mmCIF file of C-alpha atoms and ligand atoms in Angstrom:
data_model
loop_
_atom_site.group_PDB
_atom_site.id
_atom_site.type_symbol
_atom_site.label_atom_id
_atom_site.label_comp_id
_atom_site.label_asym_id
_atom_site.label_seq_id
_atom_site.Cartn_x
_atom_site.Cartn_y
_atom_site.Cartn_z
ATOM 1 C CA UNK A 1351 11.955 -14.352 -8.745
ATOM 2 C CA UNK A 1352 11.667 -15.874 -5.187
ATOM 3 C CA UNK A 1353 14.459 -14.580 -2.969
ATOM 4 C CA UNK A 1354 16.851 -16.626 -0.716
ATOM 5 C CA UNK A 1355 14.640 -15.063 2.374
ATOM 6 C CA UNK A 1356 12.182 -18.173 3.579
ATOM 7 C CA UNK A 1357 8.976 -17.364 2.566
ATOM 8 C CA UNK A 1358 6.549 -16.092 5.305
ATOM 9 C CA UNK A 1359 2.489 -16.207 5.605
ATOM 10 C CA UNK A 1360 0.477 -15.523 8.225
ATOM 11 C CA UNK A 1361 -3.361 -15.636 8.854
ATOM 12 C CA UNK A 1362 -5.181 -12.249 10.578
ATOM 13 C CA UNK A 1363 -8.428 -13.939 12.121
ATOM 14 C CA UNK A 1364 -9.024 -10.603 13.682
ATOM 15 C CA UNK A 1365 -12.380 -11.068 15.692
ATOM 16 C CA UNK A 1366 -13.748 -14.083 13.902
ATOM 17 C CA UNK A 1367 -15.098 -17.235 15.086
ATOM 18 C CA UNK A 1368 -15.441 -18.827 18.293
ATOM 19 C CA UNK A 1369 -12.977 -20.811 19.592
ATOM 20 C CA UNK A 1370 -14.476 -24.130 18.343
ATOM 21 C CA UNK A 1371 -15.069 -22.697 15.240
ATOM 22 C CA UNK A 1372 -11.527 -22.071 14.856
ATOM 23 C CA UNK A 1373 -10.330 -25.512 15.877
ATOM 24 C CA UNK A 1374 -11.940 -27.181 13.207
ATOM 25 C CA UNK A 1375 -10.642 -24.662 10.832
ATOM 26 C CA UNK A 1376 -7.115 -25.726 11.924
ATOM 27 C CA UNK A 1377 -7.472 -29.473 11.958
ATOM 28 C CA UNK A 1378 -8.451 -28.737 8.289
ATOM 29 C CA UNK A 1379 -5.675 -26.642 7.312
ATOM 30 C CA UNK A 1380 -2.464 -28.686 9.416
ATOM 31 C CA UNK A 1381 -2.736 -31.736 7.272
ATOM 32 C CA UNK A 1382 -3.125 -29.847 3.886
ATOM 33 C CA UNK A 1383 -0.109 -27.765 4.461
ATOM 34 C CA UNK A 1384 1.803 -30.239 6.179
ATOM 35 C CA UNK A 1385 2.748 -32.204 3.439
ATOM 36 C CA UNK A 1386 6.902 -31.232 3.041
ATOM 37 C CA UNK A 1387 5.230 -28.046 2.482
ATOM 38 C CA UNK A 1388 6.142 -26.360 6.058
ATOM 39 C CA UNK A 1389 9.680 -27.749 5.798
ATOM 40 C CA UNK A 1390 9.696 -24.864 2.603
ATOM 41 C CA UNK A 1391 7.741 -22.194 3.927
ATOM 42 C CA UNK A 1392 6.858 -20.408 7.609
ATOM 43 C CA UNK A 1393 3.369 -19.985 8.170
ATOM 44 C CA UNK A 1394 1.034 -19.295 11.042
ATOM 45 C CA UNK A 1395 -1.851 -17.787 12.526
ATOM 46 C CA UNK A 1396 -2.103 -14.380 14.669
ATOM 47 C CA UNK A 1397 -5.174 -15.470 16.454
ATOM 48 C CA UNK A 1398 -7.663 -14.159 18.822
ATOM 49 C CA UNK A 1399 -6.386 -14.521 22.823
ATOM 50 C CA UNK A 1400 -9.539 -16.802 23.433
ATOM 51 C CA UNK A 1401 -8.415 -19.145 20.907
ATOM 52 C CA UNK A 1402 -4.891 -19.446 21.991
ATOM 53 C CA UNK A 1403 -5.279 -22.669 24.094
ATOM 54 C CA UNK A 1404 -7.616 -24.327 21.650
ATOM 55 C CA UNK A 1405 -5.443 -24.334 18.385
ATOM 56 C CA UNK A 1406 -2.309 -24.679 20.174
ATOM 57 C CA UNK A 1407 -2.323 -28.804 20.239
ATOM 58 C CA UNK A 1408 -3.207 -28.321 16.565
ATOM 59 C CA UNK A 1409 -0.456 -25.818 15.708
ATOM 60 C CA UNK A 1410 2.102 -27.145 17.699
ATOM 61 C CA UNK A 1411 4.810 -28.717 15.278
ATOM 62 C CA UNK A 1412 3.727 -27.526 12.461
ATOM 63 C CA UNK A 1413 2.568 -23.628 11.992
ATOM 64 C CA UNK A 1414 3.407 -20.882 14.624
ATOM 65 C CA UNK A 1415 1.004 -19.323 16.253
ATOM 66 C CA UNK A 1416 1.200 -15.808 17.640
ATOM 67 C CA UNK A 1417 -1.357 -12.677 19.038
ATOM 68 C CA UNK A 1418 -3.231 -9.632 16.892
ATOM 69 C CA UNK A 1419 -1.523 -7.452 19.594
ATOM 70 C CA UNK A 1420 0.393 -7.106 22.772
ATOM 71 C CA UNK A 1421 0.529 -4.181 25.334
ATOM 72 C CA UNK A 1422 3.070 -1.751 25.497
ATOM 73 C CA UNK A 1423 3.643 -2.547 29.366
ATOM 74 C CA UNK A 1424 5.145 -5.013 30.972
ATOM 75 C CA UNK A 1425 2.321 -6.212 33.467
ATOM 76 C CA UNK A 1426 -0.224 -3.932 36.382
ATOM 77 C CA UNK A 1427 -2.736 -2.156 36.064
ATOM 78 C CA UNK A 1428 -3.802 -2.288 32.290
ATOM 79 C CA UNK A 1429 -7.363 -3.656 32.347
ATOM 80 C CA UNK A 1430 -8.253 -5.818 29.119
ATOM 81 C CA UNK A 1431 -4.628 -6.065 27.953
ATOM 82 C CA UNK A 1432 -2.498 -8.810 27.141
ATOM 83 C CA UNK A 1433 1.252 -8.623 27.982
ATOM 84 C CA UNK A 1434 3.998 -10.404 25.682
ATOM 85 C CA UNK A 1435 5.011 -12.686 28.680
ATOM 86 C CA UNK A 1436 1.784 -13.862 28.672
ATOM 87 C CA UNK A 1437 2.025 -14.448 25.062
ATOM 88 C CA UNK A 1438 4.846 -16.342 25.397
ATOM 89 C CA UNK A 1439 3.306 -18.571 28.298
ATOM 90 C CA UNK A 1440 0.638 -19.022 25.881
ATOM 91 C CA UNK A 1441 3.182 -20.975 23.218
ATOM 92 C CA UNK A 1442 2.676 -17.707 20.623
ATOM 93 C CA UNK A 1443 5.824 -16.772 18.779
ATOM 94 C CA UNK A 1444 4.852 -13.685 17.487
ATOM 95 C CA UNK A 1445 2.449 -10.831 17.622
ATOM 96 C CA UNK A 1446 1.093 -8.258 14.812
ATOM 97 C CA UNK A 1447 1.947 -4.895 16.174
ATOM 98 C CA UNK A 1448 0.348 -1.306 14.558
ATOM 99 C CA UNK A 1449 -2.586 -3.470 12.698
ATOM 100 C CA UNK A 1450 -4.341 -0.279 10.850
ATOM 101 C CA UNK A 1451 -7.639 -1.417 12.578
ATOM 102 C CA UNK A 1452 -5.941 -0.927 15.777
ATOM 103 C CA UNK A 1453 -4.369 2.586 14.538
ATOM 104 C CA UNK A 1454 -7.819 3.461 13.249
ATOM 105 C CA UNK A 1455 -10.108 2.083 16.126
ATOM 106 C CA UNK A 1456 -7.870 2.459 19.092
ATOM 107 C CA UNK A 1457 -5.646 5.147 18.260
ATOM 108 C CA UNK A 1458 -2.451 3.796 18.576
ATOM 109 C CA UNK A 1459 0.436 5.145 17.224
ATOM 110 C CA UNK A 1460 3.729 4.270 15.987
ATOM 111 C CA UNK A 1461 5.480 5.235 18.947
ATOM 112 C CA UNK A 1462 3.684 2.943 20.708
ATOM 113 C CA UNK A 1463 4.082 0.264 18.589
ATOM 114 C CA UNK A 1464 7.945 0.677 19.265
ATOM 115 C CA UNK A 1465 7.350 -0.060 22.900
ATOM 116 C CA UNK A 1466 5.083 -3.364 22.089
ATOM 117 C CA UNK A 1467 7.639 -3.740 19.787
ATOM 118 C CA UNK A 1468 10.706 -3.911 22.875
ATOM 119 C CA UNK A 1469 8.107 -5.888 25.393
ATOM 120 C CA UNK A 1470 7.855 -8.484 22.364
ATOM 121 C CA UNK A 1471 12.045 -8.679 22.026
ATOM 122 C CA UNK A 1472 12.465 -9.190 25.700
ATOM 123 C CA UNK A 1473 10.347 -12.360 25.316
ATOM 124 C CA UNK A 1474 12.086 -13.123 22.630
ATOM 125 C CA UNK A 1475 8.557 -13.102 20.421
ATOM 126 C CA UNK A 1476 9.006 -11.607 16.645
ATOM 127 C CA UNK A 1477 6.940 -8.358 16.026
ATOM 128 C CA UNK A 1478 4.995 -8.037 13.136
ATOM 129 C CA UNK A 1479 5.347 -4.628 12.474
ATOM 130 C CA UNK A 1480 2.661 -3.684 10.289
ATOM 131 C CA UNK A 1481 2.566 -0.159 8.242
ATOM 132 C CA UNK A 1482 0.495 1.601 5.345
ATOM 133 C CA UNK A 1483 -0.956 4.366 3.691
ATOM 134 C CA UNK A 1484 -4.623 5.034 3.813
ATOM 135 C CA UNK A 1485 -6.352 5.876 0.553
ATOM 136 C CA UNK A 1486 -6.436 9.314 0.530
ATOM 137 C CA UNK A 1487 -2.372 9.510 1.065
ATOM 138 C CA UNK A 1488 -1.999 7.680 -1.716
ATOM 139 C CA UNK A 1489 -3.820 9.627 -4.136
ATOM 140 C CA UNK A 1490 -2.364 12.428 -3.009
ATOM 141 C CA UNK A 1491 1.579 10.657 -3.801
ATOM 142 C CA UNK A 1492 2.139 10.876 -0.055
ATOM 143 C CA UNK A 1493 2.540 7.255 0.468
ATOM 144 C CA UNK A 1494 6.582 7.048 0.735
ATOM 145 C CA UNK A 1495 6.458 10.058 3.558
ATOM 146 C CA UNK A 1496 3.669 8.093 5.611
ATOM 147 C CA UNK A 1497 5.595 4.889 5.775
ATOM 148 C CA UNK A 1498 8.445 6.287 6.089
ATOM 149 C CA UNK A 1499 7.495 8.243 9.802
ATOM 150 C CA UNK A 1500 5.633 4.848 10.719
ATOM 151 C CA UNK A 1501 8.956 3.338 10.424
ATOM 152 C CA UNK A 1502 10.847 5.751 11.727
ATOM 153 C CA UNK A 1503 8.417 6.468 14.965
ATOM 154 C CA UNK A 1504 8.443 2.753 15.770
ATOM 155 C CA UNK A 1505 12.032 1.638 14.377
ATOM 156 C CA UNK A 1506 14.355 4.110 14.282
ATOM 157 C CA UNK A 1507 15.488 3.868 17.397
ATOM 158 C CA UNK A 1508 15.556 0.079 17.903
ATOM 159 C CA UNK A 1509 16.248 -1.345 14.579
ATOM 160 C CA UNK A 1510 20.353 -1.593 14.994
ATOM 161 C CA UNK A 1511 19.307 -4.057 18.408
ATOM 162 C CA UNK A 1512 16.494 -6.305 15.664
ATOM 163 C CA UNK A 1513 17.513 -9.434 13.767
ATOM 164 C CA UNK A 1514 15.270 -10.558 11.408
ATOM 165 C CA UNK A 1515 13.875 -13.224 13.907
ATOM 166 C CA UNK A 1516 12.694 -10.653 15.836
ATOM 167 C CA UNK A 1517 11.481 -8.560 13.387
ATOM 168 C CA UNK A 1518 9.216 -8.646 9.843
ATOM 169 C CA UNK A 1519 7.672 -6.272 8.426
ATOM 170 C CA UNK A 1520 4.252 -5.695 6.454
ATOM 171 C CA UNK A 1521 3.064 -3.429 4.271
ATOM 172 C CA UNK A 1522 -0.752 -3.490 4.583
ATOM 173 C CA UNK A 1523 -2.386 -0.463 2.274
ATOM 174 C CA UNK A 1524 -5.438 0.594 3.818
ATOM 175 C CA UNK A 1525 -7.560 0.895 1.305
ATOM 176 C CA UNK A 1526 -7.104 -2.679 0.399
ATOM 177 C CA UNK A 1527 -7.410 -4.567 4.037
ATOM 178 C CA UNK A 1528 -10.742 -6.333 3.443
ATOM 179 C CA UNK A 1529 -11.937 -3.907 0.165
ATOM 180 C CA UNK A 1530 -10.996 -6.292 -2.095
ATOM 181 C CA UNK A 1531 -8.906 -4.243 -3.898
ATOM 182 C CA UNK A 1532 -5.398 -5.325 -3.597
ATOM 183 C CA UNK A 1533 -2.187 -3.151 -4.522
ATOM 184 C CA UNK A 1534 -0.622 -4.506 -7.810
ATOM 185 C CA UNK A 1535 2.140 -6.272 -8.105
ATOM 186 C CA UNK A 1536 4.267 -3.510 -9.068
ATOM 187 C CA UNK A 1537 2.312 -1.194 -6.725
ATOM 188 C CA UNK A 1538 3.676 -3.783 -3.527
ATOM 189 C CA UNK A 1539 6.951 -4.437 -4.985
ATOM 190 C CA UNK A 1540 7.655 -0.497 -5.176
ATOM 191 C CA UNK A 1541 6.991 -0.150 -1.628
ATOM 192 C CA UNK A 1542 8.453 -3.425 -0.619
ATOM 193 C CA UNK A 1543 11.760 -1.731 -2.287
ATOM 194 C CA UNK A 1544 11.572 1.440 -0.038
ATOM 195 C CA UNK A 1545 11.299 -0.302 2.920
ATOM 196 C CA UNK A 1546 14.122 -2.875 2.408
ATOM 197 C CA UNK A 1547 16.255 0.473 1.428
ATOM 198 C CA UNK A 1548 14.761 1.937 5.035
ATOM 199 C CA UNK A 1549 16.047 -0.582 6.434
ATOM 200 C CA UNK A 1550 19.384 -0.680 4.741
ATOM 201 C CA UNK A 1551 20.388 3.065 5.860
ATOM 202 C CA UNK A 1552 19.144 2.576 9.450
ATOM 203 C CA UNK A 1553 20.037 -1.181 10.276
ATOM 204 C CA UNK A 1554 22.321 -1.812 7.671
ATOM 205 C CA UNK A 1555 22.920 -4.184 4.446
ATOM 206 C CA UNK A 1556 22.903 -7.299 6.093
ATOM 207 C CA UNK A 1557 19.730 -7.108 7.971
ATOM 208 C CA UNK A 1558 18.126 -5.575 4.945
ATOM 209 C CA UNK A 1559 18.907 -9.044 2.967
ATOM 210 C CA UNK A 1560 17.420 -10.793 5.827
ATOM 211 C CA UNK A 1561 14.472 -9.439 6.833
ATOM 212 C CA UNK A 1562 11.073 -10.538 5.553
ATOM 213 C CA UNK A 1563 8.678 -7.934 4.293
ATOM 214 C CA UNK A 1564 5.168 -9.092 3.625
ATOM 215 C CA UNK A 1565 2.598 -7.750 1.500
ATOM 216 C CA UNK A 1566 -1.411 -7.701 2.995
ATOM 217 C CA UNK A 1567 -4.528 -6.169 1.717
ATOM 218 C CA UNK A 1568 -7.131 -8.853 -0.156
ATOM 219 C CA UNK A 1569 -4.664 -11.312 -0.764
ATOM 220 C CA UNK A 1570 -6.547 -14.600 -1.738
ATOM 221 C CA UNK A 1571 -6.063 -17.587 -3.617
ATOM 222 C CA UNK A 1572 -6.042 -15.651 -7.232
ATOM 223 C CA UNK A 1573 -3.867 -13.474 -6.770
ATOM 224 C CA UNK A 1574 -1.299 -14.963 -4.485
ATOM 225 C CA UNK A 1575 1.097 -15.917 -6.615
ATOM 226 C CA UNK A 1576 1.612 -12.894 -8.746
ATOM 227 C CA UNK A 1577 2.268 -10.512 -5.302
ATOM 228 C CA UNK A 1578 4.286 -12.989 -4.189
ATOM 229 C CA UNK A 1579 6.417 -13.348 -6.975
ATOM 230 C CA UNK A 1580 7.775 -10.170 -6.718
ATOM 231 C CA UNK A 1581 11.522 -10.219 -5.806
ATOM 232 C CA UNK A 1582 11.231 -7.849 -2.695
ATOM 233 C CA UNK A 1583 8.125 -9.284 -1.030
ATOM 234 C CA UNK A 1584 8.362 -12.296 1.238
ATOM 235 C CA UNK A 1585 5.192 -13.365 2.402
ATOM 236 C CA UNK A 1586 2.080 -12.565 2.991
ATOM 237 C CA UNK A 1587 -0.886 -11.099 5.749
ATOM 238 C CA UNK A 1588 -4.123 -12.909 5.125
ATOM 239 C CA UNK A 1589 -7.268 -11.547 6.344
ATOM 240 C CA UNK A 1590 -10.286 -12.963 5.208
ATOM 241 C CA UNK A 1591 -8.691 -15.882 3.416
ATOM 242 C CA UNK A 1592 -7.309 -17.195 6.014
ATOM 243 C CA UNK A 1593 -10.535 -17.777 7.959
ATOM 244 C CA UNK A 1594 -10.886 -20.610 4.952
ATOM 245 C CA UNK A 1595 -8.464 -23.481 5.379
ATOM 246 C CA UNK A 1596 -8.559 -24.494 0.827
ATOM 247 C CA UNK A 1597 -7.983 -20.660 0.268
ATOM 248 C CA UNK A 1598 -5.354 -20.541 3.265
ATOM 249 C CA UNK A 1599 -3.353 -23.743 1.839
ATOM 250 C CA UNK A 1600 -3.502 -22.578 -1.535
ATOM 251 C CA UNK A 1601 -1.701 -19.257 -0.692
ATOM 252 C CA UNK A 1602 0.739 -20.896 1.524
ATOM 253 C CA UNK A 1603 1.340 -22.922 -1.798
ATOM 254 C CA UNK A 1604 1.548 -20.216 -3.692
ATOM 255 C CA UNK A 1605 5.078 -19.239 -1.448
ATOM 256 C CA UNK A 1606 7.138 -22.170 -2.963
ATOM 257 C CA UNK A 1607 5.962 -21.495 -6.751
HETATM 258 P P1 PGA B 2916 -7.677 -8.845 4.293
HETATM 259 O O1 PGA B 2916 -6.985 -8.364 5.644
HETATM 260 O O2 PGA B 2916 -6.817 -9.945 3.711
HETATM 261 O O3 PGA B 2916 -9.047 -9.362 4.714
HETATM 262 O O4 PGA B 2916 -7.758 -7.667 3.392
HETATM 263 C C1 PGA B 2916 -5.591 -8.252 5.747
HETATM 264 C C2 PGA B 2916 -5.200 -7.772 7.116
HETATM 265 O O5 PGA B 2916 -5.920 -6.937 7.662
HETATM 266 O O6 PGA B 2916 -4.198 -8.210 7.691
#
């Protein structure tokens, strides 16, 4: 059963295509989901920062369009980083914070990802707060302990000052970003539950209700609409799929049943 929260999908294109590439991609996508369809659902793309100026005149209107990342300082000295202001200048409305390949690959941590998390509220950008377990915690039933510190580490502190514009979050397992093995439904829904209750004891009932959790990790076109038929999850991260505007639109379909 769908929720009263608005459904919520997003597109990782992590470090894929060129920015041409991408534009054609888009122009594909707008008019399929365009259709009433984005006056029922949020959707949008968390793109690479070379693309930002290309899709924008195809975005604009109709999906939002936001960063993989932002640095956790405000501007200086910080060669290769992006700050949220300059997000913002860019037109992005959001920005996917604690991506496991950035946890993995670039050691960041939650803590971290609490002050990307403030830079992104001052512009007024909604964080994407992502979290998960790797494989190895989960066969070992550690799973609820792991998320549970990544939300404390990055949240705890700043959730009571968070609406749910400013803030979503996703539970990504690990071992199903780009394995092809997604969580079940159940599996998602379980966590998706823990979460919302997270957030109930530190930010209270109301913003639990409100806040959008989305599930990633191999979503596609098949098996869309099961995950996202589960009462507690609200959207979706798309990795791969989203690089593919048919499997994209379908998924986005798959939000409004
Ligand atoms: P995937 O990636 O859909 O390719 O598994 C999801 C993500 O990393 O956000």
């Amino acid at each position: 059963m769908m929720s009263e929260r608005r459904p919520l999908i997003l597109g990782n294109w992590k470090m894929n295509t060129l920015p041409e590439e991408g534009r054609l991609v888009a122009r594909q996508m707008v008019p399929m989901i365009r259709d009433g369809l984005h006056l029922r659902v949020d959707w949008g793309l968390a793109l690479p920062f070379t693309h930002l100026s290309a899709l924008r005149a195809e975005l604009e209107g109709w999906g939002m369009m936001g960063g993989q990342d932002c640095s956790a300082h405000l501007q200086g000295a910080y060669t290769g980083e992006i700050s949220a202001a300059m997000l913002a200048a860019m037109h992005c409305t959001f920005s996917l914070v604690g991506h496991s390949e950035r946890r993995t690959h670039h050691q960041e941590t939650s803590a971290t990802c609490g002050l990307k998390i403030d830079r992104l509220r001052d512009q007024g950008l909604m964080a994407v707060y992502c979290v998960g377990e790797t494989l190895e915690d989960r066969q070992r039933g550690n799973f609820s302990k792991i998320i549970t510190s990544q939300l404390m580490d990055a949240l705890g502190s700043r959730i009571q000052s968070l609406d749910s514009n400013g803030l979503v979050i996703a539970y990504e397992p690990v071992w199903a970003i780009g394995t092809g093995l997604t969580a079940s439904p159940e599996q998602a829904n379980e966590v998706h539950a823990m979460i919302r209750y997270w957030v109930v004891q530190h930010g209270g009932a109301m913003l639990a209700e409100q806040i959008r959790i989305l599930y990633g990790g191999s979503v596609n076109a098949s098996n869309a609409k099961d995950l996202l038929g589960c009462s507690d999850v609200d959207g979706a991260l798309v990795g791969g799929a989203s690089l593919k505007a048919r499997d994209f639109t379908d998924i986005v379909l798959s939000s409004v049943g």
